[in-house]
Coordinates of C-alpha atoms in Angstrom, one line a residue:
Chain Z
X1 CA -18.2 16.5 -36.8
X2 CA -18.6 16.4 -33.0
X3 CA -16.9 13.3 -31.1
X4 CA -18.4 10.9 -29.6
X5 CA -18.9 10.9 -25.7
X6 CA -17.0 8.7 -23.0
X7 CA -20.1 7.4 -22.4
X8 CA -22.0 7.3 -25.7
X9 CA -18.2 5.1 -26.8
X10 CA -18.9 3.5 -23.5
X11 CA -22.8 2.3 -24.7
X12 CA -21.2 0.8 -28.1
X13 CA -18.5 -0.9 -26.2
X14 CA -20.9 -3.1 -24.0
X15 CA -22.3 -3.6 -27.2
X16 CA -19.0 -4.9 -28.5
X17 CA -17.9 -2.1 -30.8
X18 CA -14.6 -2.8 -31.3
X19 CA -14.4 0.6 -33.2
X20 CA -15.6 2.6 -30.2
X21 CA -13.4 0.7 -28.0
X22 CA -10.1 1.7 -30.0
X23 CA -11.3 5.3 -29.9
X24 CA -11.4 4.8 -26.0
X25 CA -7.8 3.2 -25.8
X26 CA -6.4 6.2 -28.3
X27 CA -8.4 8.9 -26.3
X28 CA -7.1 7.6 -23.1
X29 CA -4.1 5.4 -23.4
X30 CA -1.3 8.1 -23.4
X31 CA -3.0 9.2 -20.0
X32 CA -3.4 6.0 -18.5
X33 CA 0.3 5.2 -19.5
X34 CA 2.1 8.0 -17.7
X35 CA 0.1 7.5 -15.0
X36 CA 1.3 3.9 -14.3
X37 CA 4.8 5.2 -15.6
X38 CA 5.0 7.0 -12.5
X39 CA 3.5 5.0 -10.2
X40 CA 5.3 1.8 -11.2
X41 CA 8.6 3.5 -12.2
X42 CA 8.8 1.3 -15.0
X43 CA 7.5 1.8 -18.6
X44 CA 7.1 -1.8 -20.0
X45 CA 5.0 -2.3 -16.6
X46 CA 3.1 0.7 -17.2
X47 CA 2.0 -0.6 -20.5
X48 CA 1.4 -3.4 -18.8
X49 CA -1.0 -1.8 -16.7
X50 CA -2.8 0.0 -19.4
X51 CA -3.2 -3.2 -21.1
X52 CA -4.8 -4.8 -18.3
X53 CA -7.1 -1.6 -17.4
X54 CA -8.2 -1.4 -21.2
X55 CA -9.5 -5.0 -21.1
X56 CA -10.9 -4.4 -17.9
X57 CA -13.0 -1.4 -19.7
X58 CA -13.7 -4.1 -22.6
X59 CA -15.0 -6.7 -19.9
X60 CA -17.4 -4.2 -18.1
X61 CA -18.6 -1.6 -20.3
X62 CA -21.7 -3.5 -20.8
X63 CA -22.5 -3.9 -17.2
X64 CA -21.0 0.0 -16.5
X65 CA -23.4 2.8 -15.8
X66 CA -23.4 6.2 -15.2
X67 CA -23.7 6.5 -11.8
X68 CA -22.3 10.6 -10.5
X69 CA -19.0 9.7 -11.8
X70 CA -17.3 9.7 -15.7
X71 CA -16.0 7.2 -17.2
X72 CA -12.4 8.7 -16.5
X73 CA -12.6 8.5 -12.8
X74 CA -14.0 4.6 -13.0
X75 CA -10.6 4.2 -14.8
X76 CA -8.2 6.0 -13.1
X77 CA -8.8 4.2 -10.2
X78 CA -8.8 0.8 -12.3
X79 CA -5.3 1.7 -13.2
X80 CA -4.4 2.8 -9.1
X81 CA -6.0 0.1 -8.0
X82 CA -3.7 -2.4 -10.6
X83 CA -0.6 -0.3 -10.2
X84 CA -1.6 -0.5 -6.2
X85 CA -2.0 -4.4 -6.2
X86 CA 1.5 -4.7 -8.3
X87 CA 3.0 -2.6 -5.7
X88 CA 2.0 -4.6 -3.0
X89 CA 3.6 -7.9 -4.7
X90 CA 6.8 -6.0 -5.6
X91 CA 8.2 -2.6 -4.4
X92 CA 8.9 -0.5 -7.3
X93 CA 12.2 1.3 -8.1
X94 CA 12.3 5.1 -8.8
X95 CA 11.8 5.7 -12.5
X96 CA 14.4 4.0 -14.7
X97 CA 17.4 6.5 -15.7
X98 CA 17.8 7.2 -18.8
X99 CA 21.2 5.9 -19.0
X100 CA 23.0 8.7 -21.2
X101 CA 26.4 8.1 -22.2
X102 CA 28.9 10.7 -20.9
X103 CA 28.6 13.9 -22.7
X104 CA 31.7 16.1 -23.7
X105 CA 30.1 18.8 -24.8
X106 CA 29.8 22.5 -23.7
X107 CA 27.1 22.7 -20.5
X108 CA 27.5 18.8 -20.6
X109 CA 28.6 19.3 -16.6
X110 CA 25.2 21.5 -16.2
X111 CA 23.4 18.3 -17.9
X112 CA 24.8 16.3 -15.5
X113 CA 24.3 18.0 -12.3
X114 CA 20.7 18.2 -13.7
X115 CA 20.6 14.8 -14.2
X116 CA 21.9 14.3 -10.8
X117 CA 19.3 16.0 -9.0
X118 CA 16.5 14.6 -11.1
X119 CA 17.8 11.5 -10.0
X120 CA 17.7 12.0 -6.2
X121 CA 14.3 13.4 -6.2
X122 CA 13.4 10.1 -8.4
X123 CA 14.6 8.0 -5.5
X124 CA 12.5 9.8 -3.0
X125 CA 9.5 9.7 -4.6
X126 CA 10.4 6.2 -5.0
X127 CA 10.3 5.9 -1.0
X128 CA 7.0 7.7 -1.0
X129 CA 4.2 5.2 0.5
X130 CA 1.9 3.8 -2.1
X131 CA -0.9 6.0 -1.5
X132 CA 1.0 9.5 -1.4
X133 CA 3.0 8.5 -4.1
X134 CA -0.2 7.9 -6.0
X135 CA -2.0 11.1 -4.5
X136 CA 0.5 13.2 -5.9
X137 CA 0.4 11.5 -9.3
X138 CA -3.1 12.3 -9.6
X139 CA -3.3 15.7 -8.3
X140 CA 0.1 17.1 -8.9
X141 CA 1.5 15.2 -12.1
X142 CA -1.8 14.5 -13.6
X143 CA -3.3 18.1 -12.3
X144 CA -6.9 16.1 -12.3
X145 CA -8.9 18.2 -10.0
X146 CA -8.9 17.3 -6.6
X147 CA -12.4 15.8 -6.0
X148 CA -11.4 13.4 -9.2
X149 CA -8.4 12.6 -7.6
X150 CA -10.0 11.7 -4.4
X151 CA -12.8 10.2 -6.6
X152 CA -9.8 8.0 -8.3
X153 CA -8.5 7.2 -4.9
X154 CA -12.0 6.4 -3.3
X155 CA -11.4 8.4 -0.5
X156 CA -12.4 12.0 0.5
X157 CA -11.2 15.3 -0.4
X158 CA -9.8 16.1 2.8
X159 CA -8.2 12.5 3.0
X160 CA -6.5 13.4 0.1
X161 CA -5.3 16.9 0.6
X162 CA -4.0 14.7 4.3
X163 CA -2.2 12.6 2.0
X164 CA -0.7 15.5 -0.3
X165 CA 0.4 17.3 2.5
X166 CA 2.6 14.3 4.1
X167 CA 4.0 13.5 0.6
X168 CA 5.4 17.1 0.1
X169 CA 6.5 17.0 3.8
X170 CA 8.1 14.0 3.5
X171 CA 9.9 15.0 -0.1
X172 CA 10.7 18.1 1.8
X173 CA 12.8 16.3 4.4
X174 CA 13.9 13.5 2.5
X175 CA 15.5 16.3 -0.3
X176 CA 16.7 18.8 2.2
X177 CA 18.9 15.6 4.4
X178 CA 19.7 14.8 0.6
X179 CA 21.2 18.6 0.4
X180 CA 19.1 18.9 -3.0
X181 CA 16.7 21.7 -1.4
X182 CA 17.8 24.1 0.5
X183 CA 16.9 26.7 2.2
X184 CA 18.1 29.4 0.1
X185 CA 16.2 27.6 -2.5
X186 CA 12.8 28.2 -0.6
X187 CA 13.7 31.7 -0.1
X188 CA 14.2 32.5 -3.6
Chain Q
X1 CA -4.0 22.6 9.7
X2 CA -7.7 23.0 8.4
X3 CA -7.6 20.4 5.3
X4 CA -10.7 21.3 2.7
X5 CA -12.7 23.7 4.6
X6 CA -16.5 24.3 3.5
X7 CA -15.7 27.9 2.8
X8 CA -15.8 28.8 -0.9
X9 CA -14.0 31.5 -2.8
X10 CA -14.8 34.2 -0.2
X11 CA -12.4 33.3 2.8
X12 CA -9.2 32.1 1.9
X13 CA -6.9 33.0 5.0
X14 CA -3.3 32.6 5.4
X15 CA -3.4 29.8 7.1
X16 CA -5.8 28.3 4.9
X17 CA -3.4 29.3 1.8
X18 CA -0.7 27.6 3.7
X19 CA -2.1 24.2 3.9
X20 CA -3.4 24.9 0.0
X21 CA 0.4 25.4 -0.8
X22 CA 1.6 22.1 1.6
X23 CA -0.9 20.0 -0.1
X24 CA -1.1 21.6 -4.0
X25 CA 1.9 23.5 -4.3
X26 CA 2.5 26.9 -5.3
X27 CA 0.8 26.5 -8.8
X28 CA -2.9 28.4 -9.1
X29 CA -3.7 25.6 -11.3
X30 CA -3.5 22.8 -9.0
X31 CA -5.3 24.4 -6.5
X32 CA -9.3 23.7 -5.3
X33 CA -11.5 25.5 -7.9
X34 CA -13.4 26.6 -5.3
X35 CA -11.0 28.5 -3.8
X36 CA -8.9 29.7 -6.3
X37 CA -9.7 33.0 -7.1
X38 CA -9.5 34.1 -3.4
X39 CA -5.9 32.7 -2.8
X40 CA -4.5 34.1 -5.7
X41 CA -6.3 37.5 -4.6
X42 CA -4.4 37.1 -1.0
X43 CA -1.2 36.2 -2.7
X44 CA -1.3 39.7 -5.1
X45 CA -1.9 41.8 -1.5
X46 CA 0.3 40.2 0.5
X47 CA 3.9 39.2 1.9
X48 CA 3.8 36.9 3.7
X49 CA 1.6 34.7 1.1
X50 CA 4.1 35.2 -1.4
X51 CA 6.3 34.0 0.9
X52 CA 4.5 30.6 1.5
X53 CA 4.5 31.0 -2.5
X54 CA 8.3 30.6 -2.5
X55 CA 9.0 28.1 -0.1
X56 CA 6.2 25.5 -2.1
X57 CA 7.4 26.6 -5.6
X58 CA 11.2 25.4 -5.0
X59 CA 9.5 21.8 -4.3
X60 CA 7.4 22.2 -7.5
X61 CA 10.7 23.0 -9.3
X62 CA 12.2 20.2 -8.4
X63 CA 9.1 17.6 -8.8
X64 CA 9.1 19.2 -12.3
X65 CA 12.3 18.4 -13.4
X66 CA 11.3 14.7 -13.9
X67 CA 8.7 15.1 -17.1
X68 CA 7.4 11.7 -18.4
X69 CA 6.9 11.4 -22.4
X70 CA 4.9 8.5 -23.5
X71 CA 6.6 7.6 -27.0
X72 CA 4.0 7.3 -29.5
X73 CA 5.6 4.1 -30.1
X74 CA 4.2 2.9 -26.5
X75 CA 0.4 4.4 -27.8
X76 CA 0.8 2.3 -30.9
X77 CA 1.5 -0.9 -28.9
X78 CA -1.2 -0.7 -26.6
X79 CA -3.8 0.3 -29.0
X80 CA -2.1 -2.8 -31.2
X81 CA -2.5 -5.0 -27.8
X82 CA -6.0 -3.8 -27.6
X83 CA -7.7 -4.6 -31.1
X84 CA -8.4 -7.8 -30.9
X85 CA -10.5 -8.5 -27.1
X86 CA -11.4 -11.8 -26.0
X87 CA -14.2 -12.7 -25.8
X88 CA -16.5 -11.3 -22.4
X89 CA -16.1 -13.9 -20.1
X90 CA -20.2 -14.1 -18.4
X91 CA -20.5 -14.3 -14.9
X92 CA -21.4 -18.1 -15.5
X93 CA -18.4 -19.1 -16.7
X94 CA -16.8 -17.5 -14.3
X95 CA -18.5 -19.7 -11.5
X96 CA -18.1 -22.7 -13.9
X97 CA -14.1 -21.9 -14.1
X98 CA -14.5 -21.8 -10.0
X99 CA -15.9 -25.2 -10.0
X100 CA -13.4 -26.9 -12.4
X101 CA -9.9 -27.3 -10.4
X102 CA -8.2 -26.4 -13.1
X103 CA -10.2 -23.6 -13.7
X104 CA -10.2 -22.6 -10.3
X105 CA -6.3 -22.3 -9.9
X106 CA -6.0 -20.7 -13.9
X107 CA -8.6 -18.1 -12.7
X108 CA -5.9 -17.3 -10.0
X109 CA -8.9 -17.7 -7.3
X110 CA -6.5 -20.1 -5.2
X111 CA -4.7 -17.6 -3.3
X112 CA -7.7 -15.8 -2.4
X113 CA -9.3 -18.8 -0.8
X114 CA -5.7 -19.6 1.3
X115 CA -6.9 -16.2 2.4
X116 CA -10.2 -17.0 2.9
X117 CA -9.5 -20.5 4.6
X118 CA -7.1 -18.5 6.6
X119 CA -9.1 -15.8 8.2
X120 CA -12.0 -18.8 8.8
X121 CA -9.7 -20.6 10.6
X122 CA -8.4 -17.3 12.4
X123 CA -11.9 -16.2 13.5
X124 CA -12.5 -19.7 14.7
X125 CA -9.3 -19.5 16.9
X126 CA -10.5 -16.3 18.2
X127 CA -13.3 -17.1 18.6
X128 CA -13.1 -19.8 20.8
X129 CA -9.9 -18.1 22.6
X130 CA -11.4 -14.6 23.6
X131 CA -14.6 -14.4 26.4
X132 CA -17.0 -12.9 25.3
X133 CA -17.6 -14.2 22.3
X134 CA -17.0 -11.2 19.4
X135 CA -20.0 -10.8 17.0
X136 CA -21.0 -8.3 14.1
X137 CA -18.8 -5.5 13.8
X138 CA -16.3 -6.2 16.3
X139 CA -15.8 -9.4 15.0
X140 CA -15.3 -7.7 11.5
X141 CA -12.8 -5.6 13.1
X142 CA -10.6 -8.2 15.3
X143 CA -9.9 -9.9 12.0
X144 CA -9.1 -6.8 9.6
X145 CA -8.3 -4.5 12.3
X146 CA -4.8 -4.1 11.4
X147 CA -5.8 -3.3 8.0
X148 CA -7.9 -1.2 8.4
X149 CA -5.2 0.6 11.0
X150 CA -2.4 0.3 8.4
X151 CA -4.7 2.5 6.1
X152 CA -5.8 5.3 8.1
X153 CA -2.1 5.9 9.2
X154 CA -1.4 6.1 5.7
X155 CA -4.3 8.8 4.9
X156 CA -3.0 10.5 8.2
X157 CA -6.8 9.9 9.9

């Protein structure tokens, strides 16, 4: 059987199909929940912010029409534009750390180091302004395509390839000062 | 830097390739569709490319080492969350919850009308502080100016 379309789901929601709507959320919601992940650094707030962007959907779907863009792009940028707002009313630490309890294993120094450097290149993405940080999200973590991720961001392809190319810059430095890339690393 | 050139799949020069790597990394994937086909071509015949390749791709290794699994257990909640809406709130209410003070501050539409009280206020001030008189646009852009400043530094414009 073939599945139902964003926007023929869409169409039933504003019609207040709850059915429909729960495909939505369970098509979308593992998506929409790393996304926020990353750009809030937190998980409970990223489910949050899935929560809040799936009501949203559930409030406007029947006023929502297809207008050049899909359904996906109208919600990613929902869930930027929350994760965005809740940025601007409080700055967001890197992604939480797992929190592993020491490990006495063979390699368990190899798991550390790892977890080390994962850690460092967590705090500066953390220092990342909002809109590189999220940027890089789309188009790097999310590998959305990048006239979606502009799309997402509301801004234009080139504006966002500006804002790609100062988050990797500023990675760059901020990880090289860190000693975590070097440039033996970038030869290699 | 040339961000996002018009030219499609036909031209992809070194330099271009370079600013493909600074903003998309070293991964053929992530790159414009549009100009896929003819980086990767300029990668397989030459150096220097590969080169760029290198440099990006020890970023991408690093940015990879931090994977994010959503637990099935967080899908289950939000879909749990999610099965029972409220009800659609119509664009009359919304106006009647505006009305009602109660509503008003429960709708959290106070702090936007601080704001909006705010920037009245401020206009008026400059307004009657600043010869000639601002109107139109460049009164728009004395009161959000720094915004919209703050934003095109951001987006490197």
């Amino acid at each position: 059987m073939q599945e139902d379309s964003d926007q023929d789901l869409l169409r039933l929601v504003g019609g207040g199909d709850r059915q429909a709507y729960r495909i939505l959320v369970e098509r979308h919601g593992r998506r929409v929940i790393a996304m926020a992940w990353r750009m809030t650094g937190n998980q409970a707030e990223a489910e949050d912010v899935a929560q809040d962007a799936f009501l949203r959907v559930w409030q406007h779907a029947g006023a929502w029409r297809e207008q050049g863009a899909k359904f996906t792009t109208w919600l990613y940028r929902v869930v930027m534009n929350l994760c965005l707002d809740r940025r601007r009313r409080k700055p967001m630490a890197p992604l939480e750390a797992a929190g592993d309890p020491p490990d006495e294993r063979p390699g368990a120094e190899a798991t550390l180091a790892a977890a080390q450097q994962s850690r460092q290149v967590n705090d500066a993405l953390a220092k990342l302004p909002d809109r590189q940080r999220a940027a890089l999200v789309l188009s790097y973590y999310e590998g959305l395509s990048n006239t979606v991720a502009a799309a997402a961001l509301d801004i234009s392809v080139a504006a966002l390839e500006s804002l790609l190319v100062r988050a990797r810059r500023a990675l760059r430095a901020e990880l090289e000062t860190r000693g975590v890339l070097t440039a033996e690393m970038e030869r290699s | 830097m040339t961000l996002h050139p018009q030219n499609p799949q036909s031209d992809v020069t070194l330099e271009r390739l370079r600013d493909i790597a600074a903003a998309y990394g070293a991964d053929p994937r992530r790159w414009p569709e549009g100009e896929r086909d003819a980086a990767v071509a300029l990668m397989n015949r030459s150096v220097a490319a590969r080169d760029i390749m290198a440099e990006a791709g020890a970023l991408d290794a690093l940015l990879d080492g931090l994977p994010v699994q959503v637990p099935d257990a967080a899908l289950a909640r939000l879909t749990a969350a999610t099965a029972f809406p409220p009800p659609r709130q119509s664009s009359s209410s919304v106006w009647a919850s505006a009305l009602d003070w109660r509503g008003f501050l429960a709708a959290d539409l106070w702090p936007r009308a601080t704001v909006f009280a705010g920037m009245i206020a401020l206009g008026i001030v400059t307004g009657l502080a600043l010869e000639p008189v601002a109107v139109g646009n460049d009164a728009y852009a004395m009161v959000f100016g720094d915004l919209f400043s703050e934003m095109d530094e951001d987006i490197g414009l």
